[in-house]
Structures are given as C-alpha cells and as structure tokens.
Tab-separated table of C-alpha atoms in Angstrom:
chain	number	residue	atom	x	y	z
A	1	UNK	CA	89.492	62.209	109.905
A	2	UNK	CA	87.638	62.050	113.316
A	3	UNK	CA	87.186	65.306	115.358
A	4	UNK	CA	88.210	64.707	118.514
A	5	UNK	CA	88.388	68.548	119.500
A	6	UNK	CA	86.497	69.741	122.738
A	7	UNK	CA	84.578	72.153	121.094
A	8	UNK	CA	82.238	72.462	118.061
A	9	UNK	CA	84.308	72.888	114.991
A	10	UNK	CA	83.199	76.480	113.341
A	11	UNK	CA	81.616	77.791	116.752
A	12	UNK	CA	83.344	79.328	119.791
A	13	UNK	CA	83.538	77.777	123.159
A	14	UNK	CA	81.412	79.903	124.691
A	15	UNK	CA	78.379	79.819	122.799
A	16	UNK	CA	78.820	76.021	122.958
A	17	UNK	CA	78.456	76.917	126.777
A	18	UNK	CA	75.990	79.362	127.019
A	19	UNK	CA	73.743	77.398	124.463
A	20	UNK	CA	74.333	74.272	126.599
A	21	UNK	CA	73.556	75.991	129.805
A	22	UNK	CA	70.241	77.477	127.930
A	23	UNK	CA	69.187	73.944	127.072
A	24	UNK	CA	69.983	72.579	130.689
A	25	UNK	CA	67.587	75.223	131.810
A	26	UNK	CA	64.628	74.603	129.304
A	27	UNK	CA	64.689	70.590	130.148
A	28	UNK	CA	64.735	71.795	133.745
A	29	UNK	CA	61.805	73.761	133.150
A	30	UNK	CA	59.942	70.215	131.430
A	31	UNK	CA	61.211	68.734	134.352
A	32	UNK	CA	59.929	71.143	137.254
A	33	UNK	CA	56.363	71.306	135.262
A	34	UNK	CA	56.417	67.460	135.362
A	35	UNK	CA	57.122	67.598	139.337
A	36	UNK	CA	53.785	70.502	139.283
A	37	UNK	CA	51.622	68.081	140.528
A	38	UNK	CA	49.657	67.444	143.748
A	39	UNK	CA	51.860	64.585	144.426
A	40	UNK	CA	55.076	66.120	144.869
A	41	UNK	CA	53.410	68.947	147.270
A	42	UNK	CA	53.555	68.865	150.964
A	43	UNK	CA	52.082	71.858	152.035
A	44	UNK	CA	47.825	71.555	151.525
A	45	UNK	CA	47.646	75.321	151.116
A	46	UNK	CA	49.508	74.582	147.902
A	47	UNK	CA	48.005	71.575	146.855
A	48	UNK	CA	44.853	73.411	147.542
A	49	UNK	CA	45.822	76.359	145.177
A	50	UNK	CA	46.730	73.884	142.767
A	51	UNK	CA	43.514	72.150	142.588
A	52	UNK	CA	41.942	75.673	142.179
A	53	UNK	CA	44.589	76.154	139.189
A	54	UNK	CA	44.502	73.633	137.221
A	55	UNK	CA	40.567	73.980	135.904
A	56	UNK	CA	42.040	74.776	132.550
A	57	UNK	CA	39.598	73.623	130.622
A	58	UNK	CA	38.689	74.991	127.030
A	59	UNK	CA	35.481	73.619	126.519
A	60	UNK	CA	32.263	75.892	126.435
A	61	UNK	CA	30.490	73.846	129.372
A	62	UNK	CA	33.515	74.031	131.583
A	63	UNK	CA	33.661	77.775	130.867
A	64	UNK	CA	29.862	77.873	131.840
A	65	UNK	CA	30.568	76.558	135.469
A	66	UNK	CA	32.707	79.646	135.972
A	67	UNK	CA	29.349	81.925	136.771
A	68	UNK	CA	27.252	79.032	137.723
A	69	UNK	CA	24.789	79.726	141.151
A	70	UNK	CA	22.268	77.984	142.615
A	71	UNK	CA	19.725	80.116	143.719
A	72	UNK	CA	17.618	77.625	145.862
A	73	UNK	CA	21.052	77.481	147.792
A	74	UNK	CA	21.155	80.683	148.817
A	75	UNK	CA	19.042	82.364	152.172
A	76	UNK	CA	16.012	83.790	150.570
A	77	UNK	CA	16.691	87.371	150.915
A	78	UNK	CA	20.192	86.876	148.990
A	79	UNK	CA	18.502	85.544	145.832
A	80	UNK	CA	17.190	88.491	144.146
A	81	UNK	CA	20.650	89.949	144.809
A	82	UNK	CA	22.383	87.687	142.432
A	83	UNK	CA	23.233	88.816	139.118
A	84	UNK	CA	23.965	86.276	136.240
A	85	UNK	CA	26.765	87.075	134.284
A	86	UNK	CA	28.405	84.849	131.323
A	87	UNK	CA	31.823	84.468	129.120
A	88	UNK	CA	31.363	87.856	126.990
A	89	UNK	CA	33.536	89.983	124.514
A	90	UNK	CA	35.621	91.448	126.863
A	91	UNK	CA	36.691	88.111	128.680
A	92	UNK	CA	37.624	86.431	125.636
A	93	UNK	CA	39.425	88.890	124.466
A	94	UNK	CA	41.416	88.892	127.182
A	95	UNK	CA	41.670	85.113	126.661
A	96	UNK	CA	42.790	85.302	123.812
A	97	UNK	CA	45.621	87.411	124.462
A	98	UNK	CA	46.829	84.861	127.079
A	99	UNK	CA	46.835	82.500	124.712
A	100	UNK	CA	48.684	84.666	122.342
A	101	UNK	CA	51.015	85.539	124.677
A	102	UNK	CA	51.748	81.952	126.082
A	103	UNK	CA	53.046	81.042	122.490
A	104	UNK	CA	55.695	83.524	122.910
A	105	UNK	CA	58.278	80.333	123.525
A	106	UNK	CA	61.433	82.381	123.665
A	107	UNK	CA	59.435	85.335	125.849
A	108	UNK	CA	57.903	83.149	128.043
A	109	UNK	CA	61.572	81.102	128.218
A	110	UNK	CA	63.290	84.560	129.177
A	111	UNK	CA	60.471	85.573	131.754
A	112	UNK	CA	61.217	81.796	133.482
A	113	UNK	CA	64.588	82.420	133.429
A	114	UNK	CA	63.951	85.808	135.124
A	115	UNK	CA	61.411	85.014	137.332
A	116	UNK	CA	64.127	82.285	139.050
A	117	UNK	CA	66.918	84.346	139.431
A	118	UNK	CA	65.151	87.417	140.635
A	119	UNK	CA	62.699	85.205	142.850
A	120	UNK	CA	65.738	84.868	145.375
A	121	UNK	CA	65.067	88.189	146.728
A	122	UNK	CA	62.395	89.302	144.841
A	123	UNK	CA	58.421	88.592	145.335
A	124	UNK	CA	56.424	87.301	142.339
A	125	UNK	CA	54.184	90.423	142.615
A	126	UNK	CA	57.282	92.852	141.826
A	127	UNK	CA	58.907	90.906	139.468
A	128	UNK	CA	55.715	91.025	137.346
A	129	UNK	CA	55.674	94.419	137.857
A	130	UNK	CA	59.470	94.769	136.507
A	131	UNK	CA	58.675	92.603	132.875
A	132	UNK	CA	55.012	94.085	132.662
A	133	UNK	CA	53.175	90.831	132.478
A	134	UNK	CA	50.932	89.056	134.929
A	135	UNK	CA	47.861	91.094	134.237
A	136	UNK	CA	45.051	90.040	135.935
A	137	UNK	CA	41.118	90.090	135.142
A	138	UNK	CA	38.389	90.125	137.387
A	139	UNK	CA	35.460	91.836	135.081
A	140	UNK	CA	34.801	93.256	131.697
A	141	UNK	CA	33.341	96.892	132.150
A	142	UNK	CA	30.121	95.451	130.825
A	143	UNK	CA	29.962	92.804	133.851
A	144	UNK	CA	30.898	96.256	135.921
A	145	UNK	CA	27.906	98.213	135.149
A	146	UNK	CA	25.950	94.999	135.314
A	147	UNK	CA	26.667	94.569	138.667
A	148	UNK	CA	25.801	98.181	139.570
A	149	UNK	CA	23.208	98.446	137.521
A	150	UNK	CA	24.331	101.702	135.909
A	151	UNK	CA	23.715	102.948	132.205
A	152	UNK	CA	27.155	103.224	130.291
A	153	UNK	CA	27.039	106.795	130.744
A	154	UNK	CA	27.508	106.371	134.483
A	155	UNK	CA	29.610	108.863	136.526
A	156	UNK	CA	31.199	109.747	140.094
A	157	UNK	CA	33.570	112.057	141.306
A	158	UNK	CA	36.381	109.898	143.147
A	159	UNK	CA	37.250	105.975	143.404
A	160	UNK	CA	40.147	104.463	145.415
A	161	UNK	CA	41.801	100.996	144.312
A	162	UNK	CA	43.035	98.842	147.128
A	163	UNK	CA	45.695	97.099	146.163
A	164	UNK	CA	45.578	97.806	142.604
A	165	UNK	CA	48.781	95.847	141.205
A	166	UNK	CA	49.401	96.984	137.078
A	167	UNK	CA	46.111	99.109	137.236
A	168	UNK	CA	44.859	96.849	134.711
A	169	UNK	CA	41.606	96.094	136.411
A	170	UNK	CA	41.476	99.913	137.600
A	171	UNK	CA	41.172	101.162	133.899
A	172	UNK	CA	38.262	99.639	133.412
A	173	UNK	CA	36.770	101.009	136.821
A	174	UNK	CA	38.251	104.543	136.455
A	175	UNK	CA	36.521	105.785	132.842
A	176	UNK	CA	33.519	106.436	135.146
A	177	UNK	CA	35.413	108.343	137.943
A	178	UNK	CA	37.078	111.939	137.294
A	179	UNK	CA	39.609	111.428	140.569
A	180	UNK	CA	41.495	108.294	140.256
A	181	UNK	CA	43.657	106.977	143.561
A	182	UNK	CA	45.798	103.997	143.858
A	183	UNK	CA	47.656	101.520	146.787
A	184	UNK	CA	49.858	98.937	145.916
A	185	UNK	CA	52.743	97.444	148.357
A	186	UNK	CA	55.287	96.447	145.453
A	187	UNK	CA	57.816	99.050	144.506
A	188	UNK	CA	57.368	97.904	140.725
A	189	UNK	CA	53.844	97.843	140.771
A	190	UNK	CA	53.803	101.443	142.387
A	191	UNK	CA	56.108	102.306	139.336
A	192	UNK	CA	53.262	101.130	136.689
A	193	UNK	CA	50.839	102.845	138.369
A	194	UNK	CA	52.404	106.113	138.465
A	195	UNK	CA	53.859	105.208	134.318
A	196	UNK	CA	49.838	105.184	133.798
A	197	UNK	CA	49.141	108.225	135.489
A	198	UNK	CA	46.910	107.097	138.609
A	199	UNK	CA	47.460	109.042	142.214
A	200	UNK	CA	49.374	106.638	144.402
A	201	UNK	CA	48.676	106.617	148.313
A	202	UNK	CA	51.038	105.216	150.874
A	203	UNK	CA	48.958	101.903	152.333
A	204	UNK	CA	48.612	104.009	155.721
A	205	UNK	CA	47.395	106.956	153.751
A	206	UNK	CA	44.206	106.672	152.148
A	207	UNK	CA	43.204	106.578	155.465
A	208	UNK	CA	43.464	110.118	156.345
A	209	UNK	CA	43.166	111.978	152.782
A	210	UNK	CA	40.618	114.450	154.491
A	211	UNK	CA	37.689	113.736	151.658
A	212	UNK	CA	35.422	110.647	150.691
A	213	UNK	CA	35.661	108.096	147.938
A	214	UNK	CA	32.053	107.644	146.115
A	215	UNK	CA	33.211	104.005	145.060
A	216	UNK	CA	36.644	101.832	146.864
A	217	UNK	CA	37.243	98.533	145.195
A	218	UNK	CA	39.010	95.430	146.966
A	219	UNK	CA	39.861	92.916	144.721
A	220	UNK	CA	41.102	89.785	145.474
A	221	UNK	CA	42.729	91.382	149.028
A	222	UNK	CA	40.615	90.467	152.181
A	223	UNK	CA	42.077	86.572	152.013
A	224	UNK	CA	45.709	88.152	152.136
A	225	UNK	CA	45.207	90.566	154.500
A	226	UNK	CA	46.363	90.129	157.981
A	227	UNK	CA	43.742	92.301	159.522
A	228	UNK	CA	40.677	92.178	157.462
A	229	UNK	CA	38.008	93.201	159.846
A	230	UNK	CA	40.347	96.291	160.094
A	231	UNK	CA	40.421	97.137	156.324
A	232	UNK	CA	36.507	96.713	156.339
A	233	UNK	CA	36.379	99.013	159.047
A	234	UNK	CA	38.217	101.630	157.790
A	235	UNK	CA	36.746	101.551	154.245
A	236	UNK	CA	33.039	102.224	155.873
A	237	UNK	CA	34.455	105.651	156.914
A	238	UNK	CA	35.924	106.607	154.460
A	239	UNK	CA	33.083	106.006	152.101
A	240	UNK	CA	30.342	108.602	151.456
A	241	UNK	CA	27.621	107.441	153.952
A	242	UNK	CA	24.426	107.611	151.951
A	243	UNK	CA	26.075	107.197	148.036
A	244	UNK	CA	28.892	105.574	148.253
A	245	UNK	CA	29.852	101.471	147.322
A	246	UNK	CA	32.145	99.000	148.014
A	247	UNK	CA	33.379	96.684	145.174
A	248	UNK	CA	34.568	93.501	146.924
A	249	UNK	CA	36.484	90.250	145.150
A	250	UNK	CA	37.256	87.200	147.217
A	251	UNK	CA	38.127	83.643	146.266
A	252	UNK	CA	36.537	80.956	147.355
A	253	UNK	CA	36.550	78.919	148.520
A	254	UNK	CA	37.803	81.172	151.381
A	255	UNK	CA	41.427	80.321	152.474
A	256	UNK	CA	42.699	83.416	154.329
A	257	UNK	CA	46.824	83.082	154.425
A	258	UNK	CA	49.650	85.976	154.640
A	259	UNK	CA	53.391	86.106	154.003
A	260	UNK	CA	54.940	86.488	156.729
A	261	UNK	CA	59.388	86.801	156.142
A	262	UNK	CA	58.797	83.735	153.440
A	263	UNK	CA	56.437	81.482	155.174
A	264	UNK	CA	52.367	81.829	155.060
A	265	UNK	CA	50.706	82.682	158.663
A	266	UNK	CA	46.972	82.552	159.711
A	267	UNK	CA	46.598	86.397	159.555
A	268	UNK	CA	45.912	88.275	162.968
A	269	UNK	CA	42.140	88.568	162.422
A	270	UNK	CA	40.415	85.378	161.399
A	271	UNK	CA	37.462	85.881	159.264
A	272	UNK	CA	34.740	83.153	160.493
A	273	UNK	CA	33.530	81.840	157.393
A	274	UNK	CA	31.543	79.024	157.069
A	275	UNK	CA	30.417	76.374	154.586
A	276	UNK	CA	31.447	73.765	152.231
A	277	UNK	CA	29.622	75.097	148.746
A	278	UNK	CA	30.402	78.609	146.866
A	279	UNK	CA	27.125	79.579	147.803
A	280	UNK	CA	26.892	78.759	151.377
A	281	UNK	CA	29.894	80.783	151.521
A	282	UNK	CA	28.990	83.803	149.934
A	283	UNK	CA	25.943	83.469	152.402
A	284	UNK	CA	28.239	83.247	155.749
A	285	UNK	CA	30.052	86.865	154.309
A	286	UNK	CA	26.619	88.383	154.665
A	287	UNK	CA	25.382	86.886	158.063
A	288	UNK	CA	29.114	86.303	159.546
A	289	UNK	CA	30.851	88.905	158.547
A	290	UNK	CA	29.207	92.198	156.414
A	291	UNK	CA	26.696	92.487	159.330
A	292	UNK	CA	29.328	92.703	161.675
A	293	UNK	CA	31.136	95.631	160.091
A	294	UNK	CA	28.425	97.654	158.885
A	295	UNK	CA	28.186	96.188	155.671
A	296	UNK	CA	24.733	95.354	153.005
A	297	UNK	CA	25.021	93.250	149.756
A	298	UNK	CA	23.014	95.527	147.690
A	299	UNK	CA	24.082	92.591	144.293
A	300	UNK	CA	26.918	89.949	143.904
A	301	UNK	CA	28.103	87.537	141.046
A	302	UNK	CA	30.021	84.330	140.280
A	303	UNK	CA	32.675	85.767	137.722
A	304	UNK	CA	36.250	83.820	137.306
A	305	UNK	CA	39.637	85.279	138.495
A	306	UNK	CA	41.881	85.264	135.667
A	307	UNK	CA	45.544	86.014	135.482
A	308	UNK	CA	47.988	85.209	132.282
A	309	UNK	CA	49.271	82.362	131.841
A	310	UNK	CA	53.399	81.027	131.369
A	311	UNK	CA	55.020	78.587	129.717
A	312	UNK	CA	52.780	75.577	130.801
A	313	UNK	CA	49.472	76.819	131.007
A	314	UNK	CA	47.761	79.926	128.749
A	315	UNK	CA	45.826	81.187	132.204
A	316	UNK	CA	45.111	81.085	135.106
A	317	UNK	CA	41.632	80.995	136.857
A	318	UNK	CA	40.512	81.400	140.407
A	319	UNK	CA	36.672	81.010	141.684
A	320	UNK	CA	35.342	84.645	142.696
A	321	UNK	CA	32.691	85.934	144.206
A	322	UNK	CA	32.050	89.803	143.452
A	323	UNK	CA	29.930	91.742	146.164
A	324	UNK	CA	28.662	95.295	145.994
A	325	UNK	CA	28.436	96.520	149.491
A	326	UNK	CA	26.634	99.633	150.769
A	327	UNK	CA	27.393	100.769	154.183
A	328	UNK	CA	24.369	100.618	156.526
C-alpha cells in the first residue's frame, strides 16, 4: 500500500535529518558561488580582489602573462635589474597538487562547512592553520637563487620570516640558512611553525634579538601592514649592513588595507605609490618609497602569488612583484 510514514522506511529519523541538513548546505554552497560575482559586491576593495582572483585560466599563454615585463616601461636604471622568470617544475607541481586537492569533494565539503562555522569568531588565516590547508606559493627555490643570483650550494648563517603563516614558503628559503626564525600573528599558524621546528619570535621581538639576520623575507605583508614605513625601518637595522638582503613580495596592483575589529581601514602610514601599469608601479617603490627608507633594488621579478584552491576554483593567483633590497 502507500507509505505515508514521516520518515524513510528502513532508515532512522535522524540520518534522514542530518543527510537533509548536509544537502541544504551543499546547494547553499552552489548557491553562494553563484552570488561570487562582481555584481552582488558592494564594497570595491572586494570587487577589486575579485577581479585579481578570478584569472583562472589554464591555458599556456595566460600562464605566460603571469611573469610578463616590459622593459622599455621601466626607468632605465631598473631594467638590467629585472630578472625573467617562467612556469617551471616546482610551480606546477605545486599546481598540480591544488588541483588534486580541489577534487577532494567530500574534503573540500567538510573544510566549507568548517570554515563557516568557525569563521564567526575565527579569522581565515587561523582556521587554515587549524585544518592544515591554504598553503601558499610565492617561488620555487630555483626562481629563489635566480633572483639572488646564487649557485645551489649557497649558504648564510641566519634568516628571519616575517609573517611566515604554515612555513611553507620558509622551507624553501631556510635549506640555505643554518638559524631559522619565524613571526606569525595567528595562534594556529604559530602552532605549525613550532610542529615544523622553526624558532618563533613574538611580532615585537625580532626587534631586539641582540644579533643580525644575513637575509629577512616579507612576503606578501607591507599592503596589510598598518605601519609599513615602520617595518621597513626596522628591518634596515636589523640587517647586516654590508651583506645582508631583503626579500620583499607585494601585490599589485598596490591596494594597502588592514583589519581593523572586522572592518578594513586605510592603515596609519600610507605608502605613496603611484601608477596605473605593474611596471610603473614597481618603479614608484624604488623612487617613492625604497629611497626613502634606505632601501636599493639590487634585482626584482614578475612571479604569481598562488594559494590553494576550494571547492569552486583549484587556485588562487595574485600579481607579485618580488624585490631584493640591499640597505644603502
């Protein structure tokens, strides 16, 4: 005869709930990535990071615009600075783990689900740090020595990581340094650090250590830092005068923006930066801002900012420039 039960006959009422309230959530995921589009955002910063975002694409000529420069662009004494990098082994490896990984349906499904719950009170920074996932990729090691122009066999004694998230990038810096230190503001971040054995210093500590660093990287930092004339400041004297480097990331185009109790502020020091193309950019660092601080470009490259992808999307990819700074 006809069922007319509330249930599903040969299942128990709650897995007929919790499976309905799983599917509820994965059509409200469809939903929210239909409603990811410039048209439903108010704000410009985020329809700006959007734009930035959304160069997904998979063909080779696409891929090629990711470490494009034009030289006749740039102020004449910049141009022999530049070094040319392309899409090598180690990028598309890591490629094609972010593709791997965004298959995971169920994974990426539970990190969603995570990610929204935990987001109430939880920044996006820490609760990557809590699943392990998020890595982010701002240069193969062969790009690395490129851009110093150092044999493979290169070493130093001690390098300091600003803001170094899952130490990711810092493995790749720190097989050429025999003292490895560490910052990072989130407390989960700080706990994968420490799970991969690097030194972690308080962010008003690495100040003060009493020694020198021969190399400090700042990746991706000085557009999310409220006083970044500061932070340059204090990495010139920290650095060894004569020897030692800066490593400097920044997207551009430049959009300088901190959180401030949930909503984004124009940070407390406002970097001047000028220009409308990557390269006219990357030229108002050097006059605007590197000369005010103390700061050379002794080389720079165009290199993409990658960072794994989710359920929509199998990366992630910001515009960098990548400086090597000498203090002068």
């Amino acid at each position: 005869g006809l069922w007319l039960g509330g249930g599903v006959p040969g299942i128990p009422s709650t897995a007929v709930t919790r499976l309905a309230l799983l599917l509820c959530y994965f059509v409200a995921l469809l939903q929210l990535r239909r409603m990811w589009s410039s048209k439903y955002l108010r704000s410009p910063l985020s329809r700006s990071l959007l734009i930035n975002l959304k160069h997904q694409g998979d063909e080779e000529h696409d891929k090629f615009q990711w470490y494009a420069c034009d030289t006749e662009l740039l102020p004449t004494c910049l141009q022999p600075l530049f070094v040319q990098n392309d899409l090598d082994a180690g990028t598309r490896v890591f490629l094609r783990q972010c593709t791997e990984k965004s298959g995971w349906l169920f994974v990426q499904i539970y990190y969603s689900l995570v990610t929204s719950v935990f987001g109430l009170f939880m920044s996006k920074t820490s609760i990557n740090g809590l699943l392990g996932r998020g890595s982010m990729f701002v240069f193969s090691e062969e790009q690395f020595l490129r851009l110093l122009r150092v044999a493979p066999d290169w070493r130093a004694t001690r390098v300091l990581d600003l803001g170094a998230g899952d130490g990711e990038v810092t493995k790749i810096i720190s097989r050429h340094f025999e003292e490895v230190y560490v910052t990072e503001v989130s407390p989960t971040m700080k706990w994968q650090l420490k799970k991969k054995q690097y030194r972690v210093l308080g962010i008003d500590e690495w100040q003060d250590t009493g020694f020198l660093y021969d190399m400090i990287s700042c990746l991706n930092l000085l557009d999310r830092c409220d006083r970044p004339l500061s932070l340059l400041k204090d990495i010139k004297n920290v650095l060894e005068p004569s020897k030692g480097r800066l490593i400097l990331a920044v997207v551009l185009p430049f959009q300088p923006y901190v959180e401030n109790g949930g909503k984004w502020e124009r940070p407390s020091e406002y970097l001047e930066v000028t220009g409308e193309t990557w390269e006219e950019q990357v030229a108002s660092f050097s006059n605007d801002v590197f000369s005010k601080v103390g700061f050379a470009i002794e080389s720079f490259t165009r290199l993409p900012y990658l960072c794994e992808g989710d359920l929509y999307n199998d990366h992630y990819v910001l515009d960098d420039v990548v400086f090597i700074l000498k203090p002068v």
